[in-house]
PDB file of C-alpha atoms in Angstrom:
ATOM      1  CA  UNK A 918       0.000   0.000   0.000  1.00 54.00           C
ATOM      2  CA  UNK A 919       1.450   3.292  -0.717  1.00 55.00           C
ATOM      3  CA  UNK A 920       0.378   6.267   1.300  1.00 52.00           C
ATOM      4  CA  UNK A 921      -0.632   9.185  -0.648  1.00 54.00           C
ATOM      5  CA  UNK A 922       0.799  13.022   0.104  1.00 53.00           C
ATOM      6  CA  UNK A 923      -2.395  13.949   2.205  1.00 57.00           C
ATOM      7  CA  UNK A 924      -2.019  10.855   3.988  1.00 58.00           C
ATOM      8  CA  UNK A 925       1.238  11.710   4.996  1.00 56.00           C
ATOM      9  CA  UNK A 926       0.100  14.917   6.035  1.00 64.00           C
ATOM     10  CA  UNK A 927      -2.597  13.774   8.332  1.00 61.00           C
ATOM     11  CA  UNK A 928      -0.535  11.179  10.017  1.00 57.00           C
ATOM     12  CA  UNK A 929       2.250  14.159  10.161  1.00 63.00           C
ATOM     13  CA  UNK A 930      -0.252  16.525  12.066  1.00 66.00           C
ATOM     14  CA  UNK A 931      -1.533  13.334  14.311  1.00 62.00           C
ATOM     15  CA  UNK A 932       1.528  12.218  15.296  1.00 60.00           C
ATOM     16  CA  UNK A 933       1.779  15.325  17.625  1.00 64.00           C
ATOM     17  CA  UNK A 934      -1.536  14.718  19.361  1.00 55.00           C
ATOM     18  CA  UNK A 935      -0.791  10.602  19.786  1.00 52.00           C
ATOM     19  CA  UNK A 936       2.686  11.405  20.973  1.00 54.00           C
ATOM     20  CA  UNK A 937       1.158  13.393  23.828  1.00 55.00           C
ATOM     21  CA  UNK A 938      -1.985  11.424  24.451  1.00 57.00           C
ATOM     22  CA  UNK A 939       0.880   8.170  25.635  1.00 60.00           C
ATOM     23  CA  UNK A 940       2.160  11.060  28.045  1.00 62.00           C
ATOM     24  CA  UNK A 941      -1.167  11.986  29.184  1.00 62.00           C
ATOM     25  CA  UNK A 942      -1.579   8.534  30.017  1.00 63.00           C
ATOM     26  CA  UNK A 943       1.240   7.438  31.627  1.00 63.00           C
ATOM     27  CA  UNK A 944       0.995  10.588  34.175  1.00 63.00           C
ATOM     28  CA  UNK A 945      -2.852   9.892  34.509  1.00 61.00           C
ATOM     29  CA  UNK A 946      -1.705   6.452  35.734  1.00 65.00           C
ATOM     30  CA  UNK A 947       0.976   7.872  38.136  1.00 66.00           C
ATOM     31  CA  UNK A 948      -1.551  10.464  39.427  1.00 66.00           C
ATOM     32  CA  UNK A 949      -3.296  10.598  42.645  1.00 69.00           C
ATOM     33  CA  UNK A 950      -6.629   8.755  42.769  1.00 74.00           C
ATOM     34  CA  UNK A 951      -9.087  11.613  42.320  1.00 75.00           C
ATOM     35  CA  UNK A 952      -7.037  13.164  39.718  1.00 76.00           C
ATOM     36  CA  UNK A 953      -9.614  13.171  36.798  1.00 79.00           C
ATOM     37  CA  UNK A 954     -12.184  14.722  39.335  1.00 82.00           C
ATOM     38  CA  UNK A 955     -10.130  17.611  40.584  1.00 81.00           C
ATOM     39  CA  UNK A 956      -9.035  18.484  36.845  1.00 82.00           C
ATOM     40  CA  UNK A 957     -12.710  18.737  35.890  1.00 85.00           C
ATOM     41  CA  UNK A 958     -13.586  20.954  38.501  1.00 86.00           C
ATOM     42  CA  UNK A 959     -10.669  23.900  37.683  1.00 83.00           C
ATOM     43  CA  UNK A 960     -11.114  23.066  33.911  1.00 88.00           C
ATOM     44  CA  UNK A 961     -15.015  24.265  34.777  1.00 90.00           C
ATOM     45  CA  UNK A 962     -13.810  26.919  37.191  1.00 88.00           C
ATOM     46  CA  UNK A 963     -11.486  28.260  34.345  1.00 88.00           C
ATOM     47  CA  UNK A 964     -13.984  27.674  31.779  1.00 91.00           C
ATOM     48  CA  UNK A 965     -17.037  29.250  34.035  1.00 91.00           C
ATOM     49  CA  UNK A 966     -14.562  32.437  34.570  1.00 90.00           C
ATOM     50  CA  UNK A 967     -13.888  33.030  31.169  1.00 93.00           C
ATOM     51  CA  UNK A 968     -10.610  31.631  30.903  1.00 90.00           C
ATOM     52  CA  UNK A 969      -9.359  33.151  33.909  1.00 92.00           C
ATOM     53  CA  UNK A 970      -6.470  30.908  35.663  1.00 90.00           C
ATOM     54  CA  UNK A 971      -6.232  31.967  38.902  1.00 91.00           C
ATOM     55  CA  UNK A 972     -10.078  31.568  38.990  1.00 90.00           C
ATOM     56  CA  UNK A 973      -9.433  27.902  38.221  1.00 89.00           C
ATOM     57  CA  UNK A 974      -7.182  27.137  40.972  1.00 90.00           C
ATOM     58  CA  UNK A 975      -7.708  29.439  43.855  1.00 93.00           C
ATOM     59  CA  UNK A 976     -10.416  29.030  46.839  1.00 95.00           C
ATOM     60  CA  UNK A 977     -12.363  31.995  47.968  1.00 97.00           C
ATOM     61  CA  UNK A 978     -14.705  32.678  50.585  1.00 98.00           C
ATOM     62  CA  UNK A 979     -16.756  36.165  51.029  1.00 98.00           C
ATOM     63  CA  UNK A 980     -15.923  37.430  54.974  1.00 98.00           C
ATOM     64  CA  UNK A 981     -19.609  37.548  56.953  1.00 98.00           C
ATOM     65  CA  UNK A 982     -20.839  40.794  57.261  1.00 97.00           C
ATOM     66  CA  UNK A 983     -19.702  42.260  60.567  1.00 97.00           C
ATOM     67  CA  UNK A 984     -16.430  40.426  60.773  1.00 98.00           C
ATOM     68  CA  UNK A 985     -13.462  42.242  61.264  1.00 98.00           C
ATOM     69  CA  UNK A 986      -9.674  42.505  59.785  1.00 98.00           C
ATOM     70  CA  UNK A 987      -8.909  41.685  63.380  1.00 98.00           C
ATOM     71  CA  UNK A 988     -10.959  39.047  63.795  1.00 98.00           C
ATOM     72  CA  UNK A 989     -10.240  37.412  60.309  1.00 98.00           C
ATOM     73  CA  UNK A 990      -6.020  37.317  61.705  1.00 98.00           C
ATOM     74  CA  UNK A 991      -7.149  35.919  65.233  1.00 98.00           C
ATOM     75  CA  UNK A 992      -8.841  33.220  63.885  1.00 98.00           C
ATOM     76  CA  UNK A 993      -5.725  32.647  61.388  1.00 98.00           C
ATOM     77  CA  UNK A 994      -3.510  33.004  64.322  1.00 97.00           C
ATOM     78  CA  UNK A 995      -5.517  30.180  66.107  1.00 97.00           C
ATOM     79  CA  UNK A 996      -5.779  27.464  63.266  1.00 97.00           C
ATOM     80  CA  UNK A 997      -1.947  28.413  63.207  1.00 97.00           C
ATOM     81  CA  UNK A 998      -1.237  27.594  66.780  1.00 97.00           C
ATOM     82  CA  UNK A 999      -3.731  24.065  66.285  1.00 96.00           C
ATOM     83  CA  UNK A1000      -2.063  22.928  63.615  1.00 96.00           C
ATOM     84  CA  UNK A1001       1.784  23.736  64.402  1.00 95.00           C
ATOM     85  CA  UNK A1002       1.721  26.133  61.305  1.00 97.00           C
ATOM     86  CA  UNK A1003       4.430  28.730  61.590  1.00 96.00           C
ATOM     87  CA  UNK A1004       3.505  32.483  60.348  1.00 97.00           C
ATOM     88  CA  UNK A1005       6.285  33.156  58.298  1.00 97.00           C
ATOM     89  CA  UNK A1006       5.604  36.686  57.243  1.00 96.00           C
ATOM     90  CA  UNK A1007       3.004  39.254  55.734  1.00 97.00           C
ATOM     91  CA  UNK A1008       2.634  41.599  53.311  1.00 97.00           C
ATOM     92  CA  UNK A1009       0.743  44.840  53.951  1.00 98.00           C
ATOM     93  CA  UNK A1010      -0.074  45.981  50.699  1.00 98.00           C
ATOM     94  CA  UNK A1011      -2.552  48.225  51.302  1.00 98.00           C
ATOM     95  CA  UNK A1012      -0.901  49.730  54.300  1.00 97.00           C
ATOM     96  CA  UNK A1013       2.004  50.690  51.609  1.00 97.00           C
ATOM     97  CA  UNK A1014       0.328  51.685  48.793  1.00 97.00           C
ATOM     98  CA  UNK A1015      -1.092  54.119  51.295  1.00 97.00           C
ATOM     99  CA  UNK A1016       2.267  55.322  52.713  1.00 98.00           C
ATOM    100  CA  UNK A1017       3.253  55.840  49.143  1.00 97.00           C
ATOM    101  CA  UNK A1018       0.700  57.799  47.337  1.00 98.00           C
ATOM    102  CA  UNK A1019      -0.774  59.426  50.650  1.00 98.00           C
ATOM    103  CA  UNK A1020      -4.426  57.782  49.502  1.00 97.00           C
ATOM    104  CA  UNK A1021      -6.755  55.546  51.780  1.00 96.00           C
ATOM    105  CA  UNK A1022      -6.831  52.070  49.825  1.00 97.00           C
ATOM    106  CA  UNK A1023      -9.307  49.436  49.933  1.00 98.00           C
ATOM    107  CA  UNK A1024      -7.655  46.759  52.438  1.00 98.00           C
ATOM    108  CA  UNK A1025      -5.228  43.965  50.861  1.00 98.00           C
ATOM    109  CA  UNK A1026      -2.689  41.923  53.066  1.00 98.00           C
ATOM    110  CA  UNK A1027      -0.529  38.823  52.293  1.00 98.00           C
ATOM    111  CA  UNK A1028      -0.053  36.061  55.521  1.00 98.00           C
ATOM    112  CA  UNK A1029       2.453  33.338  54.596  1.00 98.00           C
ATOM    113  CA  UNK A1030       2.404  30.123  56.507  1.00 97.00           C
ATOM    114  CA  UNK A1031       4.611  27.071  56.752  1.00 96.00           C
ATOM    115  CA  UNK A1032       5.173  23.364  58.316  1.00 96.00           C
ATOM    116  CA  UNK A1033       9.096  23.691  57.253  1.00 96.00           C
ATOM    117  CA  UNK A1034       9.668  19.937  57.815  1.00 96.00           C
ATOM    118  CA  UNK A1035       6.617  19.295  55.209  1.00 95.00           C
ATOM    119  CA  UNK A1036       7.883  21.813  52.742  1.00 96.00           C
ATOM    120  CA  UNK A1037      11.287  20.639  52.960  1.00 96.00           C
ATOM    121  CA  UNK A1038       9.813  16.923  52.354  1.00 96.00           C
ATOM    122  CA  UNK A1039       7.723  18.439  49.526  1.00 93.00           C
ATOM    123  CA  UNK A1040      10.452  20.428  47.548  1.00 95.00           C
ATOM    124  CA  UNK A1041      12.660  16.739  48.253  1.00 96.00           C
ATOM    125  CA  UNK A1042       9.862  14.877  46.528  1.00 93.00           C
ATOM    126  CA  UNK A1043       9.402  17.882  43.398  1.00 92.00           C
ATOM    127  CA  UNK A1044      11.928  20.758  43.593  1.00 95.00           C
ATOM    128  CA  UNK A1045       9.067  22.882  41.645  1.00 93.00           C
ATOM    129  CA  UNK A1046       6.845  22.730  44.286  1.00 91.00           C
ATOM    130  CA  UNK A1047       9.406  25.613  46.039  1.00 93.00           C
ATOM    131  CA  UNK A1048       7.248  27.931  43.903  1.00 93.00           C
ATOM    132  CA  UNK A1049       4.540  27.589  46.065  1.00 91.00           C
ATOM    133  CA  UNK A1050       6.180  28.141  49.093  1.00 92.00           C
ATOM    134  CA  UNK A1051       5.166  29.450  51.782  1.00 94.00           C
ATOM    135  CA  UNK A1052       1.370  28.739  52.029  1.00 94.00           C
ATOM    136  CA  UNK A1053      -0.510  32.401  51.085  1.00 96.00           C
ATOM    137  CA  UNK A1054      -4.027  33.484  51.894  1.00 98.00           C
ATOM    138  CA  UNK A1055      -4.823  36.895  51.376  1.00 98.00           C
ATOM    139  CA  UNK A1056      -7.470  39.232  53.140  1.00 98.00           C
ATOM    140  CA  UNK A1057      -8.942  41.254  50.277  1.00 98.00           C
ATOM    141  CA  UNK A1058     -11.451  44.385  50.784  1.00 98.00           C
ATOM    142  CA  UNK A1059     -13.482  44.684  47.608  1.00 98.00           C
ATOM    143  CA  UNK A1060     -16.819  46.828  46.947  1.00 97.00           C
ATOM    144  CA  UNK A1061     -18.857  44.535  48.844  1.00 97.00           C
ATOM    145  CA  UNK A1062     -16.967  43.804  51.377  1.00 98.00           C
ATOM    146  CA  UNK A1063     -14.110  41.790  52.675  1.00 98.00           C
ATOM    147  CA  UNK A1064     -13.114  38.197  50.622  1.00 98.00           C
ATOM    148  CA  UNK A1065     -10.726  35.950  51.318  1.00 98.00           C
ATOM    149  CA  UNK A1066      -8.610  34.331  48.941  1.00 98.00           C
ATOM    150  CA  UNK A1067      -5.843  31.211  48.729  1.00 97.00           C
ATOM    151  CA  UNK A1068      -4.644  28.502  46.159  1.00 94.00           C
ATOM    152  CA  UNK A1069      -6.467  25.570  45.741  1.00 93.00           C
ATOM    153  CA  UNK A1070      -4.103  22.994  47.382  1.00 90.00           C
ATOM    154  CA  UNK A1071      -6.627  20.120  46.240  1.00 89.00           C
ATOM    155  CA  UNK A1072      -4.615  20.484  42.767  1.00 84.00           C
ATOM    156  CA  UNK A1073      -1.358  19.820  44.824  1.00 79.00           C
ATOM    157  CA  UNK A1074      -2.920  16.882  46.822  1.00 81.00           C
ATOM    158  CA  UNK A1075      -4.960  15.241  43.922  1.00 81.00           C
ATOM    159  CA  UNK A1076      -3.334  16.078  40.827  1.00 78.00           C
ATOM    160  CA  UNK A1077      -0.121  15.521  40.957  1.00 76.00           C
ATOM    161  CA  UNK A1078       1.836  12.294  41.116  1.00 81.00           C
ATOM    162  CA  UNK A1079       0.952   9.691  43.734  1.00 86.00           C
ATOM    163  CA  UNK A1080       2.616  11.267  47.325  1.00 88.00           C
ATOM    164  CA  UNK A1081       4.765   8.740  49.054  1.00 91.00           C
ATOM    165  CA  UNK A1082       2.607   7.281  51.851  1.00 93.00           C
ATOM    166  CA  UNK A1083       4.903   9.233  54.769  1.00 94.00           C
ATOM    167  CA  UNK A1084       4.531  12.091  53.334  1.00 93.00           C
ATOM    168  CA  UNK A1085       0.678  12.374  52.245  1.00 92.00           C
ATOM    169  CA  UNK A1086      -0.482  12.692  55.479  1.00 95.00           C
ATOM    170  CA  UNK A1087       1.442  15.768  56.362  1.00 95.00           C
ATOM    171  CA  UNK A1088       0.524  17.444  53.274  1.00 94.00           C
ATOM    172  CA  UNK A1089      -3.195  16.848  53.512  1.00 93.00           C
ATOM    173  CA  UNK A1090      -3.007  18.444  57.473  1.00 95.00           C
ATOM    174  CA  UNK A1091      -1.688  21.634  55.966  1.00 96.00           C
ATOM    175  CA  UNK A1092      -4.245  21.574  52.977  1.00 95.00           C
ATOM    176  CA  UNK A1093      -6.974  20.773  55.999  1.00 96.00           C
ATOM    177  CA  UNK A1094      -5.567  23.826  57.960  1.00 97.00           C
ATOM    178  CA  UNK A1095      -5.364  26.548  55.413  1.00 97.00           C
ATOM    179  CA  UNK A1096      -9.066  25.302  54.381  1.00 96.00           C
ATOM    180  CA  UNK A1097      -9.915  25.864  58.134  1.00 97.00           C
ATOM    181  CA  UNK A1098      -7.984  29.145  58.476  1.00 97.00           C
ATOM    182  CA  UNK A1099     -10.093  29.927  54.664  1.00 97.00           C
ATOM    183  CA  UNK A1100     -13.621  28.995  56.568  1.00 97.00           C
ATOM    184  CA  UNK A1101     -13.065  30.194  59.828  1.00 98.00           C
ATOM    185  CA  UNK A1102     -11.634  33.451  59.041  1.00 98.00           C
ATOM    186  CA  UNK A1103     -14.603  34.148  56.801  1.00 98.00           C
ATOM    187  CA  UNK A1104     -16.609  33.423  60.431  1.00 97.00           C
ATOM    188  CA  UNK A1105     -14.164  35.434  62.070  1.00 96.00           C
ATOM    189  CA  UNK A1106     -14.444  32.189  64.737  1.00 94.00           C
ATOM    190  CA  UNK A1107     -10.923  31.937  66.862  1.00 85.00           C
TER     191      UNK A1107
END
């Protein structure tokens, strides 16, 4: 059989697409059970936004009316101390952008938290995973009221490749703590 020059073309544009479908599925099998699931729901969070990424793979919660910035960092500081979560830092942005144009500014502020033994297990197991250190969640005022914002660590626990079975556990208690610090700072409950 001799292949004609439009077969050879198609098979030349398909190669591309089989090539990376065997890659697809050799990291879908090496993938955390719950993988498929957790892609579906930021591909619809993307999709649903528009195409906006960090739609797709951040959590948000709107603060209760009533609830204070004060409140919203006690209850932070609390999960913290429950959880052995070390606040590494902040970032007052608001607070500066004020200093430097002289201008009230609608409330914005950057807490960074860390288990350093987990995040120095997690950057041994995938050095990339150093670009999402520290854990962030942000405290954001916008016209109707305050939100609160972090990254969806369910893409870190379910989509990536299987953890090792030490470690898993002490990734998915600080994924369960900044959840809680995401829900009860919205509550402003310490």
């Amino acid at each position: 059989m001799t292949m004609t020059f439009p077969s050879l073309r198609l098979l030349a544009a398909a190669a591309p697409l089989l090539l990376s479908a065997c890659g697809t599925f050799n990291a879908a099998a090496r993938a955390e059970d719950g993988a498929g699931a957790e892609l579906a729901h930021v591909w619809g969070r993307w999709a649903d936004s528009g195409g906006d990424i960090a739609v797709a793979v951040t959590w948000e919660r709107k603060v209760d009316a009533g609830v204070t910035v004060a409140e919203i960092e006690d209850a932070f500081a609390s999960v913290a101390a429950e959880e052995n979560l070390k606040m590494v830092g902040s970032l007052p942005l608001s607070a500066e952008l004020q200093a430097r144009s002289g201008q009230p500014q609608k409330f914005l502020k950057v807490y960074s938290y860390c288990d350093p033994e987990t995040a120095r297990a997690m950057v041994d197991f995938s050095p990339h995973m150093a670009a999402f250190l520290p854990c962030r969640i942000t405290v954001l005022e916008k016209d109707d009221g305050l939100w609160i914002y972090t990254m969806n660590m369910d893409m870190l626990t379910s989509m990536g490749r299987k953890l090792p079975p030490e470690l898993r556990p002490r990734v998915m208690r600080v994924r369960d703590a900044i959840r809680k610090m995401l829900e009860r700072g919205a509550r402003g409950e310490f």
